[in-house]
Short mmCIF file of C-alpha atoms and ligand atoms in Angstrom, two decimals:
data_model
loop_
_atom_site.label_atom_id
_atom_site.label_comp_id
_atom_site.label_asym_id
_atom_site.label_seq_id
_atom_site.Cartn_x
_atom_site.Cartn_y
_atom_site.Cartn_z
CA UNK T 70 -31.72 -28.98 125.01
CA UNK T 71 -29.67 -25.69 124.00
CA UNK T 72 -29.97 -22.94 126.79
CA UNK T 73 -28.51 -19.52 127.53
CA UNK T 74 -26.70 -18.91 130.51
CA UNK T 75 -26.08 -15.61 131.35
CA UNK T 76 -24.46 -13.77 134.41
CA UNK T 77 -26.04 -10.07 134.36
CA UNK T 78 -24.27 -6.64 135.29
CA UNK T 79 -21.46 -5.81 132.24
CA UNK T 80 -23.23 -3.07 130.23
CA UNK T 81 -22.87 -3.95 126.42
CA UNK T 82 -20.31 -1.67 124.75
CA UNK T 83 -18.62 -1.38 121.33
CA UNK T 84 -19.86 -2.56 117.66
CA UNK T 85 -22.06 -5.39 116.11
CA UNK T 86 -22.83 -5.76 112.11
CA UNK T 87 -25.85 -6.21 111.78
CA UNK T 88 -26.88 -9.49 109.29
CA UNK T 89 -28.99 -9.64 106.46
CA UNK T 90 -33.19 -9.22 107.44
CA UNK T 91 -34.69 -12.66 107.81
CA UNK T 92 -38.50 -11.56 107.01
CA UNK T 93 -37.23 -9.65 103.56
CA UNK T 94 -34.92 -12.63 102.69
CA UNK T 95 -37.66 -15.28 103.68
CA UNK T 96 -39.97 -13.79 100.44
CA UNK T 97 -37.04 -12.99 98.55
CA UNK T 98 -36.37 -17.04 98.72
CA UNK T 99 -39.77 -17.90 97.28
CA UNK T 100 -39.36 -15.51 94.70
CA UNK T 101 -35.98 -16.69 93.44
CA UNK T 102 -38.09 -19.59 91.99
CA UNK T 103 -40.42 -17.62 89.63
CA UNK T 104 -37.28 -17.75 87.70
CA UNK T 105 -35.65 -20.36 85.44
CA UNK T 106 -32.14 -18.50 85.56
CA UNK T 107 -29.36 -18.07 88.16
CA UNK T 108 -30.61 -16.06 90.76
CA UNK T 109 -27.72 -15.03 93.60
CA UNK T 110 -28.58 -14.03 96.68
CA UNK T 111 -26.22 -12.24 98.67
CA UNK T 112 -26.29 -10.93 102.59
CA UNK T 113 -28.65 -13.94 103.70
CA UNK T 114 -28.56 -14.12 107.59
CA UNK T 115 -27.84 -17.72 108.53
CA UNK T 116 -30.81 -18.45 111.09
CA UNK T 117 -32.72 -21.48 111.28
CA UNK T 118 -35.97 -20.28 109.39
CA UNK T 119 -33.95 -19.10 106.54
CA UNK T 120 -32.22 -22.95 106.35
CA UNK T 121 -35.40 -24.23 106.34
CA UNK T 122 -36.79 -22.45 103.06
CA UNK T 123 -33.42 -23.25 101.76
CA UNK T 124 -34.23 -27.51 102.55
CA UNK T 125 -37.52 -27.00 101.37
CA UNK T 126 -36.68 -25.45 97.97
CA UNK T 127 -34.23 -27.98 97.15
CA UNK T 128 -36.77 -30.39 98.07
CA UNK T 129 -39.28 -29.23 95.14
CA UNK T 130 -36.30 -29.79 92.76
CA UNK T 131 -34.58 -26.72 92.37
CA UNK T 132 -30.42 -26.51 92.26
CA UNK T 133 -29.48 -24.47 95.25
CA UNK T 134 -25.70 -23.92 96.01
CA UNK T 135 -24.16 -22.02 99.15
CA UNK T 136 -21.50 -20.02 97.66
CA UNK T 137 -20.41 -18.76 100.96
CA UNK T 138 -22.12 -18.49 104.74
CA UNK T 139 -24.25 -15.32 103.31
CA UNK T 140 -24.52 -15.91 99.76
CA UNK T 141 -26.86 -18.51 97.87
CA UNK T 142 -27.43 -19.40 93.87
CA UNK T 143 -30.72 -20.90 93.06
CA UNK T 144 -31.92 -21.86 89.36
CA UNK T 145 -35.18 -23.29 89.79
CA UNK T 146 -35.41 -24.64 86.34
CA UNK T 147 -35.67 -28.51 87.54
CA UNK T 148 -38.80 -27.53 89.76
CA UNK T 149 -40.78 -30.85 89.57
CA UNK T 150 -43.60 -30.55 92.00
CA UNK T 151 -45.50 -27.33 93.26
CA UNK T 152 -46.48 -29.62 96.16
CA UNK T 153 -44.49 -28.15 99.24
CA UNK T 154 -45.03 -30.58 102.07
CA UNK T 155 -41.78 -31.07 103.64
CA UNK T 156 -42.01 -31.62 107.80
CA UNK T 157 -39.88 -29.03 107.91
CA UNK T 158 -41.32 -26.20 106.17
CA UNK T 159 -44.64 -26.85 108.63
CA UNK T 160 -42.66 -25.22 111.37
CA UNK T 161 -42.39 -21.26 109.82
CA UNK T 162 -45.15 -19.64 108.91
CA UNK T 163 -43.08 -18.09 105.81
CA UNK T 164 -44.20 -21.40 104.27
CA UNK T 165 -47.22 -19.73 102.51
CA UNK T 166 -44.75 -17.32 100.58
CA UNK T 167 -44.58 -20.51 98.11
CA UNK T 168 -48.12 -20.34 97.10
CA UNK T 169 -47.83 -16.92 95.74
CA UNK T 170 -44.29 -17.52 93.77
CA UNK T 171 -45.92 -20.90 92.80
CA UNK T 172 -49.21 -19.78 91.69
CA UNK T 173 -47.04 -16.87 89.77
CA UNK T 174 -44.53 -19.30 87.99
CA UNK T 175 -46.94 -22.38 87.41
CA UNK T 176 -50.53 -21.34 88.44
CA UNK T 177 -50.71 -23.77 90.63
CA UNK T 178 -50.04 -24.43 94.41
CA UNK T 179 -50.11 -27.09 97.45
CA UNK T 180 -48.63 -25.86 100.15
CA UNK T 181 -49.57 -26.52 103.99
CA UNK T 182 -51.19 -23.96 106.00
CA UNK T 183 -48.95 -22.27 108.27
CA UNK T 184 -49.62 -23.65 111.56
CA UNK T 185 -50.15 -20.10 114.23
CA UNK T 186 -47.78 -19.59 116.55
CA UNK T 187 -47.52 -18.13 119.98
CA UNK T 188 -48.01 -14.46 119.00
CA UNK T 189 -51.40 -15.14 117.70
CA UNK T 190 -53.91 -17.01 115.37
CA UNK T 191 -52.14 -15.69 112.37
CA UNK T 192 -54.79 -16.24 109.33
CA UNK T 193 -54.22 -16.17 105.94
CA UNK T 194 -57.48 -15.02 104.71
CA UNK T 195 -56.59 -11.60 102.69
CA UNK T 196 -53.22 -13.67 100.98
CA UNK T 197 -56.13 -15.90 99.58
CA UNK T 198 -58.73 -12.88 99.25
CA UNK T 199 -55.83 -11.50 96.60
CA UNK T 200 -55.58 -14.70 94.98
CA UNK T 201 -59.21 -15.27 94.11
CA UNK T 202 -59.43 -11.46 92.91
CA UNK T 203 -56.06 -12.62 90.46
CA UNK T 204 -58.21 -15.14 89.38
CA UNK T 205 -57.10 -18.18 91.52
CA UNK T 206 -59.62 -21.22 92.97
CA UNK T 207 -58.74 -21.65 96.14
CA UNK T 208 -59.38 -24.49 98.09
CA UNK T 209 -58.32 -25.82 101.88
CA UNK T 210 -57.63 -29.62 101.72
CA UNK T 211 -55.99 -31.99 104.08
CA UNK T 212 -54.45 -28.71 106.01
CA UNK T 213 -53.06 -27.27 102.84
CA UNK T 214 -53.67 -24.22 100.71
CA UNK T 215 -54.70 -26.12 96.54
CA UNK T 216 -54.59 -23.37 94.55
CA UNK T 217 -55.07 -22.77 90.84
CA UNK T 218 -55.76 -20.95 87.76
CA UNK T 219 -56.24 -21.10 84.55
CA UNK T 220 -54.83 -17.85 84.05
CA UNK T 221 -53.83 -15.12 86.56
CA UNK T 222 -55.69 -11.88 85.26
CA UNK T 223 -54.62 -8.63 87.39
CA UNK T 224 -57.47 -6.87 89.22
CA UNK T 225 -57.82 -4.24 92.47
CA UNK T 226 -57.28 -5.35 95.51
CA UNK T 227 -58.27 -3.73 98.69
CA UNK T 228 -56.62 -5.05 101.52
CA UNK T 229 -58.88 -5.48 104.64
CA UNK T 230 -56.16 -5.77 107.14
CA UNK T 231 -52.72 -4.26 106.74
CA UNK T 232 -50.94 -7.34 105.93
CA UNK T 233 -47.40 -7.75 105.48
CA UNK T 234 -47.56 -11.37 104.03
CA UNK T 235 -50.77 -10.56 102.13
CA UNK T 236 -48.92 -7.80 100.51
CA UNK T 237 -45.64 -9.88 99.28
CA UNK T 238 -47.75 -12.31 98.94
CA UNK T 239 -50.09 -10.70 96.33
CA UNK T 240 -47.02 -8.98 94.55
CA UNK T 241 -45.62 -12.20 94.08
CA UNK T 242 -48.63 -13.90 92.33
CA UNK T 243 -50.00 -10.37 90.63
CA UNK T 244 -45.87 -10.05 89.36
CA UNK T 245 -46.51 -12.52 86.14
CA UNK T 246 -50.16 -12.05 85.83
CA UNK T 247 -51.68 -10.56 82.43
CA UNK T 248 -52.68 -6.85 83.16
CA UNK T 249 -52.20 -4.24 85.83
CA UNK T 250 -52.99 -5.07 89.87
CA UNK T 251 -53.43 -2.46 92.09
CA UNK T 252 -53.16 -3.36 95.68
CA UNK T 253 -54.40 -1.01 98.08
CA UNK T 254 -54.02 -0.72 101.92
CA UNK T 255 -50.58 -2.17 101.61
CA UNK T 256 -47.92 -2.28 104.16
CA UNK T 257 -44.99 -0.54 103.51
CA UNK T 258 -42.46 -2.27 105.75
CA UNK T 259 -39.00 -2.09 104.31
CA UNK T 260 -38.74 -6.07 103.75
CA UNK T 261 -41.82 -5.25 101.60
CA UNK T 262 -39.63 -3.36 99.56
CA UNK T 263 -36.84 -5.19 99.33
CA UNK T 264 -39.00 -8.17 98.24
CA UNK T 265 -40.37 -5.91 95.47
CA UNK T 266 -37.04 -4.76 94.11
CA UNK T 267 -36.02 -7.98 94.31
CA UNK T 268 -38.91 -8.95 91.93
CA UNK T 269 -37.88 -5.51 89.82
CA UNK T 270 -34.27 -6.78 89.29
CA UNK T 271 -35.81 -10.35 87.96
CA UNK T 272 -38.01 -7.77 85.41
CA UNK T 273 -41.15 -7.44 87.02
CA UNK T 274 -42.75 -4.01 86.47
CA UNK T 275 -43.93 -2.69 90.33
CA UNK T 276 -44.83 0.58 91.55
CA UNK T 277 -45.04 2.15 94.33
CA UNK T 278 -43.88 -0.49 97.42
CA UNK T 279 -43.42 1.90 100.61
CA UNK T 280 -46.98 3.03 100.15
CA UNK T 281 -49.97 1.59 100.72
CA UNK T 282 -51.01 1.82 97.04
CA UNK T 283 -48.90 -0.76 95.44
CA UNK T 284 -49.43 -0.81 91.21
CA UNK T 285 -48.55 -4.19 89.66
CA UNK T 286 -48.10 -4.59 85.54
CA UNK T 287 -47.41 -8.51 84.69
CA UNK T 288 -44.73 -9.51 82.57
CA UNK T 289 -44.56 -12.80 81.33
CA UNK T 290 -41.51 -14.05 82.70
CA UNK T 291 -38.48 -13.19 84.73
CA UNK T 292 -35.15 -13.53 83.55
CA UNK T 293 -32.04 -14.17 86.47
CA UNK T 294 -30.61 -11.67 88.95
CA UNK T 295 -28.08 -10.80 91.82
CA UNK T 296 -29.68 -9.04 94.99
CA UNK T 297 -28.06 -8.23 98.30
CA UNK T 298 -30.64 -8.10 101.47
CA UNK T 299 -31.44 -5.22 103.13
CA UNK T 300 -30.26 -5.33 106.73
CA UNK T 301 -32.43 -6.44 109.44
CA UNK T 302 -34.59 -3.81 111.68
CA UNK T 303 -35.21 -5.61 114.37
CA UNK T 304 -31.86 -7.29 114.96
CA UNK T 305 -30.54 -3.96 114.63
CA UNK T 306 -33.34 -2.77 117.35
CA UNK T 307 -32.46 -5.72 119.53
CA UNK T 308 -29.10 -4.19 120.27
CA UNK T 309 -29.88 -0.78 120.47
CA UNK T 310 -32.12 -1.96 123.29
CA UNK T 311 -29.37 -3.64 124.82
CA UNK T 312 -27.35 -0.39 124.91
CA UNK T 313 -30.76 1.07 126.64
CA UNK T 314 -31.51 -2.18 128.94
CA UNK T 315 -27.67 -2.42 130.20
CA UNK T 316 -26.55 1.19 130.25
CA UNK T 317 -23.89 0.62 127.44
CA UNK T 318 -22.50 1.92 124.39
CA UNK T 319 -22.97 0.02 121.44
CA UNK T 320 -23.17 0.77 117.39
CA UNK T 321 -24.76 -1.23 115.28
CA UNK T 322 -22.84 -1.39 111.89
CA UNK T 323 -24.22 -2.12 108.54
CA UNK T 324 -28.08 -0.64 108.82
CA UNK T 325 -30.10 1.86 107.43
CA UNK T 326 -30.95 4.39 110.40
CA UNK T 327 -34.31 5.02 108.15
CA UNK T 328 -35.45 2.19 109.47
CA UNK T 329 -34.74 2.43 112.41
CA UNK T 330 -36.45 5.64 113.05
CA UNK T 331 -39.37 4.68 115.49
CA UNK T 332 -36.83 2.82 117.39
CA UNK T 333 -34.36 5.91 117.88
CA UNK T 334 -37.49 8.14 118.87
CA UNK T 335 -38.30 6.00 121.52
CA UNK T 336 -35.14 5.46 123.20
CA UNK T 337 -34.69 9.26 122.53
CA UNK T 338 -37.74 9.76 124.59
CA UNK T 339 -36.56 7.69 127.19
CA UNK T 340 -33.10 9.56 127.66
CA UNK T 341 -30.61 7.39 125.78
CA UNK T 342 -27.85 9.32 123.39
CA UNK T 343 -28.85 8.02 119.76
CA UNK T 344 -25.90 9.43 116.80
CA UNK T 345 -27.28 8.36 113.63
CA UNK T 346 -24.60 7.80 110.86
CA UNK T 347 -24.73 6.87 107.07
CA UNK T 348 -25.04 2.63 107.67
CA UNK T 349 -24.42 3.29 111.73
CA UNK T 350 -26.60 4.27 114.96
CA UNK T 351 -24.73 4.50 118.48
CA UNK T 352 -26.76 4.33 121.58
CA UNK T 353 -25.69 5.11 124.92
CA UNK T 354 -27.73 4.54 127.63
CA UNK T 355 -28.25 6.48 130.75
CA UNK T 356 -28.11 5.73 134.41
CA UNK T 357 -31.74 7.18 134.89
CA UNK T 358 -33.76 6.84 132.25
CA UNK T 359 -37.96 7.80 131.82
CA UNK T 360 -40.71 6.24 131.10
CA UNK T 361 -42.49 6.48 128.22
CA UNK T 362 -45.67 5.22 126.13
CA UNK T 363 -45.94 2.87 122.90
CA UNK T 364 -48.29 1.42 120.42
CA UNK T 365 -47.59 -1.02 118.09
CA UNK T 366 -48.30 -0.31 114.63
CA UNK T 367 -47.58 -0.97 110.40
CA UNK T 368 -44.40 0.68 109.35
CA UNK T 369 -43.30 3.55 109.74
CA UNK T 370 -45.23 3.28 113.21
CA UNK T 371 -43.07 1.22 116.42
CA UNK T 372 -42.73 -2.31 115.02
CA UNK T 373 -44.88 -5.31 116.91
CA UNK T 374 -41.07 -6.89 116.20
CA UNK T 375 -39.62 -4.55 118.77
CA UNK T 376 -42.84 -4.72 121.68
CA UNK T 377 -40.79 -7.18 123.90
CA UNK T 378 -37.58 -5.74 123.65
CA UNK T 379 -39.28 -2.33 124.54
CA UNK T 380 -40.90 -3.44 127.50
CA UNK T 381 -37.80 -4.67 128.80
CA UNK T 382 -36.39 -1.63 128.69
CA UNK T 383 -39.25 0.31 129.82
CA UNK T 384 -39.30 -1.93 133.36
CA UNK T 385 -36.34 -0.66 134.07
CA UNK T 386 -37.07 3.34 133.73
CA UNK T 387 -38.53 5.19 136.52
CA UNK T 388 -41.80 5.70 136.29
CA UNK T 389 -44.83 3.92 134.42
CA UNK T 390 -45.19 3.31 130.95
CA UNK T 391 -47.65 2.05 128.81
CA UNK T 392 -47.18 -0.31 125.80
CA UNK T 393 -50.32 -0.85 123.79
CA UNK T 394 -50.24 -4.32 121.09
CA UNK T 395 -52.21 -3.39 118.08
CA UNK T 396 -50.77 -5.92 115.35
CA UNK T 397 -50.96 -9.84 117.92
CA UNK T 398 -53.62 -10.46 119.88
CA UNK T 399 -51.22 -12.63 122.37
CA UNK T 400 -47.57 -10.76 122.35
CA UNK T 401 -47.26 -10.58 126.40
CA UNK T 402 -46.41 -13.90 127.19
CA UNK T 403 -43.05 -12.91 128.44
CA UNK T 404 -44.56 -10.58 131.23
CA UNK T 405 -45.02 -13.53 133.62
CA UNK T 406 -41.28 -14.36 132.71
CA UNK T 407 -40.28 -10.81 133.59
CA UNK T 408 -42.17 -10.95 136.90
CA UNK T 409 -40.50 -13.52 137.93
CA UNK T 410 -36.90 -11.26 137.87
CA UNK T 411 -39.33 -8.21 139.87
CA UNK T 412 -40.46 -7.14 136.80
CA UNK T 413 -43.75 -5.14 137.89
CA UNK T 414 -46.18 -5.59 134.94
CA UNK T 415 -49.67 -5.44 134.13
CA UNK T 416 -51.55 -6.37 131.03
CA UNK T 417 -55.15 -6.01 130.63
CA UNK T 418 -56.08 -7.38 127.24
CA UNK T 419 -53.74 -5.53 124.93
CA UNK T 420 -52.18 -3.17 126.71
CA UNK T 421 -49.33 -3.67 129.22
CA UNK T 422 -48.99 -1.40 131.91
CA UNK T 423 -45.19 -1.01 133.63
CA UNK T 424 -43.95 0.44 136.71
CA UNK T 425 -40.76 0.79 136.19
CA UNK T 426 -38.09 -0.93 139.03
CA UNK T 427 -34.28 -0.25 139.66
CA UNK T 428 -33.39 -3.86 138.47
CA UNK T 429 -33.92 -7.56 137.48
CA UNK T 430 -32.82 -10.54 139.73
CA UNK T 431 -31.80 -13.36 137.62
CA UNK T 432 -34.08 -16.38 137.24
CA UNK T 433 -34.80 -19.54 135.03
CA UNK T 434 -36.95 -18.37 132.47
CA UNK T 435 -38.32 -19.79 129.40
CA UNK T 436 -38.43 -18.17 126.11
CA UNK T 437 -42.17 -18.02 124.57
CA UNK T 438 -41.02 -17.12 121.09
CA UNK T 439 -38.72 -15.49 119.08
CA UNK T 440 -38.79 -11.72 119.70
CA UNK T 441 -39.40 -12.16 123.28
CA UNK T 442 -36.95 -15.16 123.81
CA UNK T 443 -33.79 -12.06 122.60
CA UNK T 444 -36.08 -9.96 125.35
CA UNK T 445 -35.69 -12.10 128.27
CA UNK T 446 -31.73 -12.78 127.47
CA UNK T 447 -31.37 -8.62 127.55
CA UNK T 448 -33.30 -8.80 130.75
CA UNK T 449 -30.78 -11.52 132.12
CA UNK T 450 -27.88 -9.39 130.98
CA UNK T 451 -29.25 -6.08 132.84
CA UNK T 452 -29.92 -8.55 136.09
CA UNK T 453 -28.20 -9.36 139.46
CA UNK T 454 -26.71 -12.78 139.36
CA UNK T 455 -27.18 -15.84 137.21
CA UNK T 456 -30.51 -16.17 134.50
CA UNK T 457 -30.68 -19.27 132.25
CA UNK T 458 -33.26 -18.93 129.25
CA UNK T 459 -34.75 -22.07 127.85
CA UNK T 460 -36.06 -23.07 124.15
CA UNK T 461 -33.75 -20.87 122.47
CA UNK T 462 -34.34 -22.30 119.03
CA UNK T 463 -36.62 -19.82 118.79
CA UNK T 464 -34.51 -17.51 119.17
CA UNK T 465 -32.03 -19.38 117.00
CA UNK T 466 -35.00 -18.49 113.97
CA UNK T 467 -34.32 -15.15 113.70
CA UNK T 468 -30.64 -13.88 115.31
CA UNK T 469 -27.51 -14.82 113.95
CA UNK T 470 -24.77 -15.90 116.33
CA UNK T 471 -26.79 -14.29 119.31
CA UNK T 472 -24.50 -15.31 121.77
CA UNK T 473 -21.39 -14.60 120.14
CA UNK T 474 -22.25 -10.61 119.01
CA UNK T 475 -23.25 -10.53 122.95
CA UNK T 476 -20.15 -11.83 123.56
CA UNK T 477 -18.19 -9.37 121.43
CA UNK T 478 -19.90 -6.33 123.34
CA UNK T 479 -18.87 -7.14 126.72
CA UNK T 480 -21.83 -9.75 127.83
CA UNK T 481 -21.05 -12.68 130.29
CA UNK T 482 -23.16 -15.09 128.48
CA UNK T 483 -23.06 -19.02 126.46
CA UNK T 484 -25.04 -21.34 124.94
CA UNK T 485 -25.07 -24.28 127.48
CA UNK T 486 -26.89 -28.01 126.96
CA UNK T 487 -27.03 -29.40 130.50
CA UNK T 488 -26.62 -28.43 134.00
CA UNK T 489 -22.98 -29.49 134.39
CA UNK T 490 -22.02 -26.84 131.52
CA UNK T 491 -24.36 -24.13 133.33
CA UNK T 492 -22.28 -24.80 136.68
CA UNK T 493 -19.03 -24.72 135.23
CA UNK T 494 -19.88 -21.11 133.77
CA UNK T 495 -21.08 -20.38 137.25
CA UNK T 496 -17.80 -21.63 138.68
CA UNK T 497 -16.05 -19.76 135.61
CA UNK T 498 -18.01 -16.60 136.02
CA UNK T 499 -18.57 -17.15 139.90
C1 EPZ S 60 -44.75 -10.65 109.34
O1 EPZ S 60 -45.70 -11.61 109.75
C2 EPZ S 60 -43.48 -11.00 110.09
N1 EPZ S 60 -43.09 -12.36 109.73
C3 EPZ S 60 -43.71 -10.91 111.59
O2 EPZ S 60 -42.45 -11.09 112.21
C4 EPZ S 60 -44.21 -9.51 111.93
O3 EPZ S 60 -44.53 -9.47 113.32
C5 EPZ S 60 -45.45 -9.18 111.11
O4 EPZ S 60 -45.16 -9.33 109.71
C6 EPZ S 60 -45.93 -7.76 111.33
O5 EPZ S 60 -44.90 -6.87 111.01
C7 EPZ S 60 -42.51 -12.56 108.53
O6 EPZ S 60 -42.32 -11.64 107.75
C8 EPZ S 60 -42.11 -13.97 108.23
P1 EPZ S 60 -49.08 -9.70 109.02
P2 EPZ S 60 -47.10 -11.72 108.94
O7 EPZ S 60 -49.73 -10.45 107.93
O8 EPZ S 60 -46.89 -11.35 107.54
C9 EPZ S 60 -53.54 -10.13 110.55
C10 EPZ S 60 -40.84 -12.08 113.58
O9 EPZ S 60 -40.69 -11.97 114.80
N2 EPZ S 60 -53.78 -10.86 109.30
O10 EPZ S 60 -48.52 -8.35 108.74
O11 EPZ S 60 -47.71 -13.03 109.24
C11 EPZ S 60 -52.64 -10.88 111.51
O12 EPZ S 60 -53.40 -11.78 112.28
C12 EPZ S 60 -42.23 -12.25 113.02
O13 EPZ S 60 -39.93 -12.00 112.73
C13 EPZ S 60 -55.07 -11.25 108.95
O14 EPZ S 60 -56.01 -11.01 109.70
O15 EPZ S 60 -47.94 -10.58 109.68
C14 EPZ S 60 -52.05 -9.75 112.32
O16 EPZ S 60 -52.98 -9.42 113.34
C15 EPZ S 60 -43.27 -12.41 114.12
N3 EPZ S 60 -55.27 -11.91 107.79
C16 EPZ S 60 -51.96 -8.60 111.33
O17 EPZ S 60 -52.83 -8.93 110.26
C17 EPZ S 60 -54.24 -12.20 106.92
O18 EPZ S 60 -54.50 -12.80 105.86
C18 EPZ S 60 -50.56 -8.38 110.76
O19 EPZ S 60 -50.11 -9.61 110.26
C19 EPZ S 60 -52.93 -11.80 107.29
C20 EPZ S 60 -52.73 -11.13 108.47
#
């Protein structure tokens, strides 16, 4: 089993480009089928949940060709089944992004539920609320999502919960239904964007994404496009954390510092430098830095994405901070990992309370899931001595080449897969 060995203490200086955003490209995927014409997709990050939508849209017949690491053509005109039940595609919870770009294309859909995950139950009630208001039956069968329709009318939507799947979701299906949709109570994250001028470029006629009043007018079918993915927030937040968590110096290339906004405030209020460029944001973090106080919430609010990587850096500030979880009703697994370094952490239901310490002692840790899994390796690159963090595939979902842009920035750190590799970096490192 793939682990992370780290040994903690070099602060994390210099530059790291920042790869495509997984969660934008992981709609944009299921899109590219509403479309029997090329459709190239440039900028893709190659993780392991963006290989997997890959497998499984190949698998439902369509012609998919890497033209390079980061660039993909699709033409989904040999689609032969709008049954998606490959083993694979069980395993991300992007999976139900095909019953929206299905129902759209074919008006019809079988697709297994997504299972939950460790973050939370995760239900997909307001994705099928919009597809029953478009007109959709809807029926749960043999833990998968049958849907179908006759025809896909467009209607108003009022969204219950602020829902970023619901909302690409919707806008997929709604895209090539007869008649205007109007989908209120949106989210306005920027991967919902990107997803809808993706859909745009293909010739779908959508107003309004970035607000929480998104206006819909079907077309009747797409024709082919070439789209380059935005650049991912949180990947981008990851390292700026790392400048904050390690007391570094590090610029992450290739973003759009719009994004990153609630990010910069917070480390701002903490005491780090933040220089903002055109595609660029430097952080430099300082010796003592302050506490502070978060709460998750939608875009543009502090991204649930970036809750684990905060708290990281907020247990090692003096004084005590408070991070409150509005989005996941279980996003503080990791706190038991972090008290195990002298991380001194309380959470009472959804709120985590932190007393800040002077530092982390290194420790075998395991990672609980993705965005808290990158948490635990900053913590092991701010601590004293050795940490080793287990079940990185998780981690391995969302972050390109993790170890190796570490690496680059000054980090003592490899990807291991059994004990006699994990001494000899000791012995290396020692
Ligand atoms: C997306 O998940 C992201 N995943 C998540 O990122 C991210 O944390 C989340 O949005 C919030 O920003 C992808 O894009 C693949 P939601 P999603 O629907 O769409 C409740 C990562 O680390 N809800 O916005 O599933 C839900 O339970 C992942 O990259 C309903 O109640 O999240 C949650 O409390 C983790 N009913 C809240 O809404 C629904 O039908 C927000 O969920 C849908 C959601």
């Amino acid at each position: 089993m793939n682990r992370y060995i780290m040994k903690g203490g070099n602060p994390l200086v210099g530059e790291v480009q920042i790869s495509g955003a997984k969660n934008a490209a992981l709609g944009i995927l299921a899109a590219s089928i509403m479309t029997d014409e090329n459709v190239v997709i440039e900028n893709l990050p190659d993780v392991r949940d963006i290989n997997v939508m890959l497998e499984a849209i190949q698998e439902i017949g369509a012609n998919v060709e890497r033209l390079d690491r980061h660039t993909v053509q699709i033409n989904a005109s040999s689609i032969h089944a709008v049954s998606v039940d490959d083993e694979y595609i069980r395993r991300i919870r992007a999976s139900y992004y095909f019953i929206g770009a299905l129902l759209g294309k074919y008006k019809s859909a079988e697709v297994p539920l997504p299972g939950g995950c460790n973050i939370g139950s995760r239900p997909i009630d307001q994705h099928l609320k919009g597809f029953r208001a478009l007109g959709a039956r809807i029926e749960i069968e043999r833990g998968a999502v049958l849907a179908h329709a006759i025809d896909l009318v467009g209607g108003h939507i009022y969204l219950d919960v602020v829902s970023v799947g619901a909302t690409i979701n919707i806008m997929m299906a709604a895209a090539l239904a007869e008649g205007q949709t109007i989908l209120e109570n949106a989210a306005k994250e920027p991967h919902v964007v990107d997803v809808a001028n993706f859909l745009n470029s293909m010739g779908a006629n959508i107003k309004g994404a970035g607000t929480d009043i998104i206006r819909i007018r079907g077309v009747r079918r797409f024709h082919g496009t070439e789209y380059s993915i935005i650049p991912d927030q949180i990947e981008a937040g990851t390292f700026m954390c790392g400048a904050a968590v390690t007391r570094g110096d590090v610029t992450v290339k290739n973003v759009i510092p719009k994004h990153l906004e609630a990010i910069s405030a917070k480390l701002l209020e903490i005491g780090c430098e933040v220089i903002e460029g055109d595609d660029e944001v430097r952080v430099v973090g300082r010796p003592r830095q302050r506490s502070t106080n978060i709460k998750t919430l939608p875009y543009p609010g502090f991204p649930t994405d970036m809750q684990p990587q905060m708290a990281v850096t907020l247990a090692l500030t003096e004084g005590t901070s408070m991070i409150t979880e509005s989005i996941f009703e279980n996003r503080f697994k990791y706190v038991d990992e972090l008290t195990r370094m002298g991380g001194c952490i309380k959470v009472e239901g959804n709120v985590a309370v932190i007393d800040g310490v002077k530092g982390f002692t290194g420790a075998q840790l395991e990672s609980p899931d993705l965005r808290a899994g990158a948490a635990l390796v900053l913590a092991g690159l701010a601590a004293e001595g050795y940490t080793v963090v287990d079940e990185i595939g998780y981690i391995q979902r969302g972050y390109e080449c993790f170890e190796e842009k570490l690496q680059r920035l000054g980090a003592s750190i490899e990807m291991v897969d059994s004990e006699k590799k994990a001494n000899k970096f000791r012995l290396k490192t020692g």
